Amino acid sequence: MITLAVIAAGFAYLFFRIRTGLISAIQVQKLKDGLYYMEYNGDYGFDRFLEQGGADSDLEVARFVGKDLLGGLVIPGFKTGKFGCSTLTARNEKGGVMYGRNFDWMECTAMVINSKPANGYTSVSTVNLDFLDLGTEYDPDKILSRVISAASLYAPMDGINEEGLCVAVLMIDDPDATDQDTGKPGITTTTAVRLLHDKAANVEEAIGLLEQYDMHASAGMMLHLALIDRSGRSVAVEYVNNEMSVIETPVVTNFYLTPGEKYGIGTAQSHTRYDMLMTHLSEQPVMDMEDMKEAMASVSKNNFGEFASTEWTVVYDQDTGELRYYHRENYDDYMTFSIE
């Protein structure tokens, strides 16, 4: 947690950042209990993060953000626990691409972020603020909370950019953790999502960018990425034996899809969800946003009783840039966001 000593140490610089525009770049509003919306328009230092060599750990990311974006204010490290998720890609009746994403975890504080970087694509992404140790203590009416919320730009779990590229992080239940060491600059899982949102227009460009970095798993967990673009190309990116693997697939859950010794390792329930979504897709290959919502609701956590809930479900229309956000499995109500 952030102590009074830490707050006092950073207060002088905090007022400097207020004068130089950080506060005006951050606009936060509460949407409902446990859910916030932030708009950030301007430079959040990500190009400098890449230029100085990225990061090999969440702690290095936190230190960079504290030094560069917050001017030396110490921020909590990134942290997480086990989570289970599902993604699905389908076509709509016009031939466009629909995408669904469930984020399964215990009850948490979430933030939807509309980021408009000084040098990159506009994107809308979702962050679990508990991973930043903000959680229930987060209060956007307090200047310090609002300033530190800028760190959430470095911890997206999923989202879409203005070019229609969707990216999501999913856990694999494996004691190994990705920690590549091939001599390339380092990047962590969540900062890889930010990289792809800011810099990649499609899956091909995303893969090309990822190939330039050594991946280091956020929170020391085994994670893989689901990438989907407007052409309909849908892949999982995994890391096995120090090498990046790309698998074409319309469904990603929480087990390895890379052929070989790791294939299938993951939770039993993730195999069940994968099979359910593949069956759903075979029976209904053409979906609108309502159909996609129903498909994702069919594999939400209320159907299994393993976790507290599916904390969010997002349905994306990748052609229009429209997002429908469903909070904590309330599938009768949604909020609409768009890439602007």
Short mmCIF file of C-alpha atoms in Angstrom, two decimals:
data_model
loop_
_atom_site.label_atom_id
_atom_site.label_comp_id
_atom_site.label_asym_id
_atom_site.label_seq_id
_atom_site.Cartn_x
_atom_site.Cartn_y
_atom_site.Cartn_z
CA MET A 1 0.00 0.00 0.00
CA ILE A 2 1.07 3.63 -0.44
CA THR A 3 2.35 5.00 2.87
CA LEU A 4 2.19 8.57 4.16
CA ALA A 5 5.98 8.76 3.88
CA VAL A 6 5.82 7.87 0.20
CA ILE A 7 3.09 10.42 -0.39
CA ALA A 8 5.06 13.13 1.39
CA ALA A 9 8.21 12.31 -0.55
CA GLY A 10 6.41 12.73 -3.86
CA PHE A 11 4.21 15.70 -3.03
CA ALA A 12 6.47 18.45 -4.35
CA TYR A 13 6.77 16.73 -7.69
CA LEU A 14 3.07 15.99 -7.69
CA PHE A 15 2.31 19.69 -7.74
CA PHE A 16 4.87 20.10 -10.53
CA ARG A 17 3.01 17.49 -12.58
CA ILE A 18 -0.25 19.31 -11.94
CA ARG A 19 1.29 22.50 -13.32
CA THR A 20 2.78 20.75 -16.33
CA GLY A 21 -0.42 19.04 -17.43
CA LEU A 22 -0.47 15.44 -16.18
CA ILE A 23 -3.69 15.97 -14.26
CA SER A 24 -5.43 17.62 -17.22
CA ALA A 25 -4.46 14.63 -19.39
CA ILE A 26 -6.35 12.26 -17.06
CA GLN A 27 -10.14 12.30 -16.96
CA VAL A 28 -11.75 9.66 -14.73
CA GLN A 29 -15.39 8.94 -13.93
CA LYS A 30 -17.12 6.26 -11.91
CA LEU A 31 -19.53 4.17 -13.97
CA LYS A 32 -20.77 1.86 -11.21
CA ASP A 33 -19.45 0.12 -8.12
CA GLY A 34 -16.14 -1.48 -9.01
CA LEU A 35 -15.94 0.08 -12.46
CA TYR A 36 -14.34 3.31 -13.70
CA TYR A 37 -13.67 4.95 -17.05
CA MET A 38 -10.54 6.97 -17.84
CA GLU A 39 -9.57 9.04 -20.84
CA TYR A 40 -5.90 9.87 -21.30
CA ASN A 41 -4.94 12.23 -24.10
CA GLY A 42 -1.24 12.84 -24.64
CA ASP A 43 2.21 11.47 -23.96
CA TYR A 44 2.46 8.73 -21.34
CA GLY A 45 6.10 7.93 -21.96
CA PHE A 46 5.72 4.61 -23.74
CA ASP A 47 8.15 5.47 -26.54
CA ARG A 48 10.72 6.37 -23.90
CA PHE A 49 9.98 3.08 -22.16
CA LEU A 50 10.83 1.21 -25.36
CA GLU A 51 13.86 3.37 -26.18
CA GLN A 52 15.46 2.73 -22.78
CA GLY A 53 15.21 -1.03 -23.34
CA GLY A 54 11.74 -1.95 -22.08
CA ALA A 55 11.66 -4.04 -18.90
CA ASP A 56 12.40 -7.57 -17.76
CA SER A 57 9.91 -7.54 -14.86
CA ASP A 58 6.83 -5.81 -13.48
CA LEU A 59 9.04 -4.13 -10.88
CA GLU A 60 11.13 -2.55 -13.63
CA VAL A 61 7.92 -1.35 -15.30
CA ALA A 62 6.71 0.16 -12.03
CA ARG A 63 10.05 1.91 -11.48
CA PHE A 64 10.02 3.35 -15.00
CA VAL A 65 6.46 4.63 -14.66
CA GLY A 66 7.23 6.13 -11.26
CA LYS A 67 10.35 7.87 -12.55
CA ASP A 68 9.22 8.95 -16.03
CA LEU A 69 5.49 9.54 -15.77
CA LEU A 70 5.15 10.39 -12.08
CA GLY A 71 8.48 12.12 -11.64
CA GLY A 72 9.90 9.90 -8.94
CA LEU A 73 6.71 9.14 -7.03
CA VAL A 74 6.98 5.53 -5.85
CA ILE A 75 4.10 3.34 -7.05
CA PRO A 76 3.14 -0.19 -6.03
CA GLY A 77 4.41 -3.05 -8.12
CA PHE A 78 2.18 -4.96 -10.49
CA LYS A 79 0.69 -8.08 -8.95
CA THR A 80 -1.99 -10.65 -9.69
CA GLY A 81 -3.38 -14.06 -8.87
CA LYS A 82 -4.69 -16.91 -10.97
CA PHE A 83 -7.38 -15.99 -13.45
CA GLY A 84 -9.22 -17.83 -16.18
CA CYS A 85 -10.46 -16.29 -19.41
CA SER A 86 -12.00 -17.11 -22.79
CA THR A 87 -11.94 -15.48 -26.24
CA LEU A 88 -13.93 -16.21 -29.40
CA THR A 89 -13.77 -14.88 -32.97
CA ALA A 90 -16.62 -15.14 -35.50
CA ARG A 91 -18.02 -13.45 -38.61
CA ASN A 92 -21.17 -11.34 -38.76
CA GLU A 93 -23.72 -11.45 -41.57
CA LYS A 94 -21.86 -8.72 -43.49
CA GLY A 95 -18.61 -10.66 -43.34
CA GLY A 96 -17.14 -8.44 -40.64
CA VAL A 97 -15.34 -9.73 -37.56
CA MET A 98 -16.91 -10.14 -34.12
CA TYR A 99 -14.85 -10.84 -31.03
CA GLY A 100 -15.77 -11.82 -27.49
CA ARG A 101 -13.66 -11.78 -24.34
CA ASN A 102 -14.37 -12.96 -20.77
CA PHE A 103 -12.10 -11.95 -17.89
CA ASP A 104 -12.63 -14.39 -15.03
CA TRP A 105 -11.33 -13.51 -11.59
CA MET A 106 -12.41 -12.79 -8.05
CA GLU A 107 -14.31 -9.53 -7.50
CA CYS A 108 -12.05 -6.63 -8.45
CA THR A 109 -12.00 -2.96 -9.37
CA ALA A 110 -11.88 -2.50 -13.13
CA MET A 111 -11.13 0.48 -15.33
CA VAL A 112 -11.94 0.99 -19.01
CA ILE A 113 -9.29 3.23 -20.58
CA ASN A 114 -9.60 5.30 -23.73
CA SER A 115 -6.00 6.23 -24.52
CA LYS A 116 -4.97 8.66 -27.20
CA PRO A 117 -1.16 8.62 -27.28
CA ALA A 118 0.91 11.39 -28.75
CA ASN A 119 2.54 8.87 -31.12
CA GLY A 120 0.35 5.82 -31.70
CA TYR A 121 -3.11 4.45 -32.30
CA THR A 122 -6.08 5.32 -30.13
CA SER A 123 -7.30 2.31 -28.16
CA VAL A 124 -9.87 1.21 -25.61
CA SER A 125 -8.63 -1.32 -23.06
CA THR A 126 -9.56 -2.76 -19.67
CA VAL A 127 -7.39 -2.94 -16.55
CA ASN A 128 -7.83 -4.72 -13.24
CA LEU A 129 -6.80 -2.00 -10.75
CA ASP A 130 -6.23 -4.65 -8.07
CA PHE A 131 -3.21 -5.74 -10.11
CA LEU A 132 -1.77 -2.27 -9.43
CA ASP A 133 -2.61 -2.50 -5.73
CA LEU A 134 -5.20 0.27 -6.09
CA GLY A 135 -8.43 -1.73 -5.85
CA THR A 136 -10.99 -0.76 -3.21
CA GLU A 137 -8.89 2.21 -2.05
CA TYR A 138 -9.06 3.84 -5.48
CA ASP A 139 -10.78 7.23 -5.41
CA PRO A 140 -10.52 9.35 -8.59
CA ASP A 141 -11.66 12.41 -6.65
CA LYS A 142 -8.31 12.34 -4.86
CA ILE A 143 -5.49 13.87 -6.88
CA LEU A 144 -2.97 11.20 -5.85
CA SER A 145 -5.24 8.34 -6.96
CA ARG A 146 -5.87 10.08 -10.26
CA VAL A 147 -2.15 10.61 -10.89
CA ILE A 148 -1.24 7.04 -10.02
CA SER A 149 -4.05 5.78 -12.26
CA ALA A 150 -1.81 6.81 -15.18
CA ALA A 151 0.17 3.65 -14.35
CA SER A 152 -2.82 1.61 -15.54
CA LEU A 153 -1.84 2.51 -19.10
CA TYR A 154 1.02 0.03 -18.66
CA ALA A 155 -1.21 -2.82 -17.43
CA PRO A 156 -4.00 -3.50 -19.95
CA MET A 157 -5.51 -6.99 -19.94
CA ASP A 158 -7.40 -6.66 -23.23
CA GLY A 159 -8.65 -4.11 -25.72
CA ILE A 160 -8.92 -2.87 -29.30
CA ASN A 161 -7.20 -0.10 -31.23
CA GLU A 162 -8.50 2.15 -33.99
CA GLU A 163 -7.16 -0.21 -36.67
CA GLY A 164 -9.34 -3.02 -35.32
CA LEU A 165 -6.59 -5.08 -33.69
CA CYS A 166 -7.83 -6.84 -30.55
CA VAL A 167 -5.39 -8.18 -27.96
CA ALA A 168 -6.11 -10.15 -24.77
CA VAL A 169 -3.98 -11.74 -22.04
CA LEU A 170 -4.98 -15.20 -20.78
CA MET A 171 -3.41 -17.33 -18.05
CA ILE A 172 -2.10 -20.88 -18.43
CA ASP A 173 -2.02 -22.97 -15.27
CA ASP A 174 1.62 -24.03 -15.52
CA PRO A 175 4.33 -23.54 -12.86
CA ASP A 176 6.74 -22.45 -15.58
CA ALA A 177 6.77 -18.75 -16.40
CA THR A 178 7.87 -17.06 -19.59
CA ASP A 179 11.31 -15.50 -19.12
CA GLN A 180 13.03 -15.36 -22.49
CA ASP A 181 16.75 -14.69 -22.64
CA THR A 182 17.86 -14.32 -26.26
CA GLY A 183 19.63 -10.98 -25.94
CA LYS A 184 16.76 -8.80 -27.17
CA PRO A 185 15.24 -5.90 -25.23
CA GLY A 186 12.74 -7.04 -22.61
CA ILE A 187 9.00 -6.58 -22.42
CA THR A 188 6.38 -7.85 -20.00
CA THR A 189 3.02 -9.31 -20.90
CA THR A 190 0.94 -6.24 -20.08
CA THR A 191 3.38 -3.80 -21.66
CA ALA A 192 3.30 -6.03 -24.76
CA VAL A 193 -0.46 -5.41 -24.91
CA ARG A 194 0.20 -1.67 -24.72
CA LEU A 195 2.87 -1.99 -27.43
CA LEU A 196 0.48 -3.76 -29.79
CA HIS A 197 -2.39 -1.38 -29.12
CA ASP A 198 -0.18 1.63 -29.78
CA LYS A 199 1.90 0.36 -32.70
CA ALA A 200 0.29 -2.59 -34.57
CA ALA A 201 -2.47 -2.38 -37.17
CA ASN A 202 -2.98 -6.12 -37.66
CA VAL A 203 -1.85 -9.56 -36.51
CA GLU A 204 1.10 -9.67 -38.90
CA GLU A 205 2.48 -6.38 -37.56
CA ALA A 206 1.80 -7.51 -33.99
CA ILE A 207 3.80 -10.71 -34.46
CA GLY A 208 6.62 -8.73 -36.04
CA LEU A 209 6.77 -6.42 -33.04
CA LEU A 210 6.70 -9.26 -30.50
CA GLU A 211 9.58 -10.94 -32.32
CA GLN A 212 11.76 -7.93 -31.50
CA TYR A 213 11.55 -8.49 -27.72
CA ASP A 214 12.26 -11.09 -25.07
CA MET A 215 9.00 -11.77 -23.27
CA HIS A 216 8.87 -11.81 -19.47
CA ALA A 217 5.58 -12.92 -17.95
CA SER A 218 3.77 -10.37 -15.82
CA ALA A 219 3.32 -11.48 -12.20
CA GLY A 220 5.63 -14.45 -12.80
CA MET A 221 2.81 -16.46 -14.39
CA MET A 222 2.55 -18.41 -17.61
CA LEU A 223 0.47 -16.27 -19.93
CA HIS A 224 -0.42 -16.29 -23.59
CA LEU A 225 -1.90 -13.69 -25.93
CA ALA A 226 -4.92 -13.81 -28.21
CA LEU A 227 -4.62 -11.54 -31.28
CA ILE A 228 -7.44 -10.84 -33.75
CA ASP A 229 -7.63 -8.29 -36.57
CA ARG A 230 -10.19 -6.93 -39.03
CA SER A 231 -9.26 -9.48 -41.68
CA GLY A 232 -10.49 -12.21 -39.35
CA ARG A 233 -7.06 -13.62 -38.61
CA SER A 234 -7.13 -14.99 -35.06
CA VAL A 235 -4.06 -16.43 -33.33
CA ALA A 236 -2.67 -17.39 -29.96
CA VAL A 237 0.90 -16.37 -29.16
CA GLU A 238 2.67 -18.64 -26.68
CA TYR A 239 6.21 -19.07 -25.38
CA VAL A 240 7.60 -22.59 -25.13
CA ASN A 241 11.25 -23.51 -24.49
CA ASN A 242 12.39 -19.91 -24.94
CA GLU A 243 10.73 -19.63 -28.34
CA MET A 244 7.65 -17.74 -29.49
CA SER A 245 4.92 -19.87 -31.07
CA VAL A 246 1.99 -18.62 -33.17
CA ILE A 247 -1.11 -20.83 -33.53
CA GLU A 248 -4.07 -20.05 -35.77
CA THR A 249 -7.24 -20.52 -33.71
CA PRO A 250 -10.67 -18.88 -33.33
CA VAL A 251 -10.86 -19.82 -29.61
CA VAL A 252 -8.38 -19.31 -26.79
CA THR A 253 -8.90 -20.30 -23.15
CA ASN A 254 -6.31 -21.36 -20.55
CA PHE A 255 -4.24 -24.21 -21.94
CA TYR A 256 -1.34 -24.51 -24.37
CA LEU A 257 -2.26 -24.79 -28.03
CA THR A 258 1.32 -25.17 -29.28
CA PRO A 259 1.88 -28.71 -30.61
CA GLY A 260 4.42 -30.72 -28.68
CA GLU A 261 5.28 -31.47 -25.07
CA LYS A 262 3.26 -28.60 -23.61
CA TYR A 263 0.10 -29.05 -25.66
CA GLY A 264 -3.01 -29.30 -23.50
CA ILE A 265 -1.39 -28.28 -20.21
CA GLY A 266 -3.85 -26.09 -18.31
CA THR A 267 -7.01 -26.38 -16.28
CA ALA A 268 -9.60 -29.05 -17.01
CA GLN A 269 -12.30 -26.40 -17.05
CA SER A 270 -10.44 -24.42 -19.71
CA HIS A 271 -10.68 -27.46 -21.99
CA THR A 272 -14.41 -27.60 -21.32
CA ARG A 273 -14.85 -23.91 -22.16
CA TYR A 274 -12.76 -24.32 -25.31
CA ASP A 275 -14.88 -27.26 -26.48
CA MET A 276 -18.11 -25.39 -25.71
CA LEU A 277 -17.05 -22.35 -27.72
CA MET A 278 -15.79 -24.44 -30.64
CA THR A 279 -19.13 -26.27 -30.69
CA HIS A 280 -21.02 -22.99 -30.48
CA LEU A 281 -19.00 -21.63 -33.40
CA SER A 282 -19.57 -24.72 -35.54
CA GLU A 283 -23.32 -24.51 -34.91
CA GLN A 284 -23.51 -20.74 -35.37
CA PRO A 285 -20.59 -19.49 -37.48
CA VAL A 286 -22.33 -16.15 -38.17
CA MET A 287 -22.97 -13.96 -35.12
CA ASP A 288 -24.07 -10.44 -34.32
CA MET A 289 -23.17 -8.70 -31.07
CA GLU A 290 -26.07 -10.26 -29.20
CA ASP A 291 -25.12 -13.73 -30.43
CA MET A 292 -21.53 -13.20 -29.33
CA LYS A 293 -22.71 -12.06 -25.91
CA GLU A 294 -24.76 -15.23 -25.54
CA ALA A 295 -21.79 -17.37 -26.55
CA MET A 296 -19.54 -15.72 -23.99
CA ALA A 297 -22.23 -15.86 -21.31
CA SER A 298 -22.46 -19.63 -21.84
CA VAL A 299 -18.87 -20.03 -20.58
CA SER A 300 -18.97 -17.38 -17.83
CA LYS A 301 -18.08 -18.39 -14.31
CA ASN A 302 -21.67 -18.59 -13.05
CA ASN A 303 -21.90 -21.75 -15.13
CA PHE A 304 -19.08 -23.43 -13.18
CA GLY A 305 -18.94 -21.95 -9.68
CA GLU A 306 -15.14 -21.98 -9.57
CA PHE A 307 -14.41 -18.27 -9.22
CA ALA A 308 -16.46 -15.38 -7.86
CA SER A 309 -17.48 -14.19 -11.31
CA THR A 310 -16.60 -13.27 -14.82
CA GLU A 311 -15.65 -9.71 -13.90
CA TRP A 312 -16.14 -8.41 -17.40
CA THR A 313 -17.27 -9.57 -20.80
CA VAL A 314 -16.52 -7.38 -23.80
CA VAL A 315 -18.02 -7.88 -27.25
CA TYR A 316 -16.20 -6.09 -30.07
CA ASP A 317 -17.35 -5.19 -33.56
CA GLN A 318 -13.95 -4.79 -35.17
CA ASP A 319 -15.27 -3.04 -38.26
CA THR A 320 -17.19 -0.28 -36.45
CA GLY A 321 -15.01 -0.09 -33.33
CA GLU A 322 -18.05 -0.52 -31.09
CA LEU A 323 -17.61 -2.29 -27.74
CA ARG A 324 -20.31 -3.61 -25.45
CA TYR A 325 -19.10 -4.03 -21.89
CA TYR A 326 -20.95 -6.36 -19.49
CA HIS A 327 -20.01 -6.03 -15.81
CA ARG A 328 -19.94 -9.01 -13.43
CA GLU A 329 -22.18 -11.28 -15.50
CA ASN A 330 -25.10 -8.87 -15.71
CA TYR A 331 -25.91 -9.84 -19.28
CA ASP A 332 -29.16 -7.87 -19.32
CA ASP A 333 -27.29 -4.57 -19.20
CA TYR A 334 -24.27 -3.23 -21.03
CA MET A 335 -22.31 -0.03 -21.57
CA THR A 336 -21.22 0.99 -25.04
CA PHE A 337 -17.79 2.40 -25.85
CA SER A 338 -16.19 3.22 -29.17
CA ILE A 339 -12.82 4.09 -30.65
CA GLU A 340 -12.84 7.84 -31.22
#
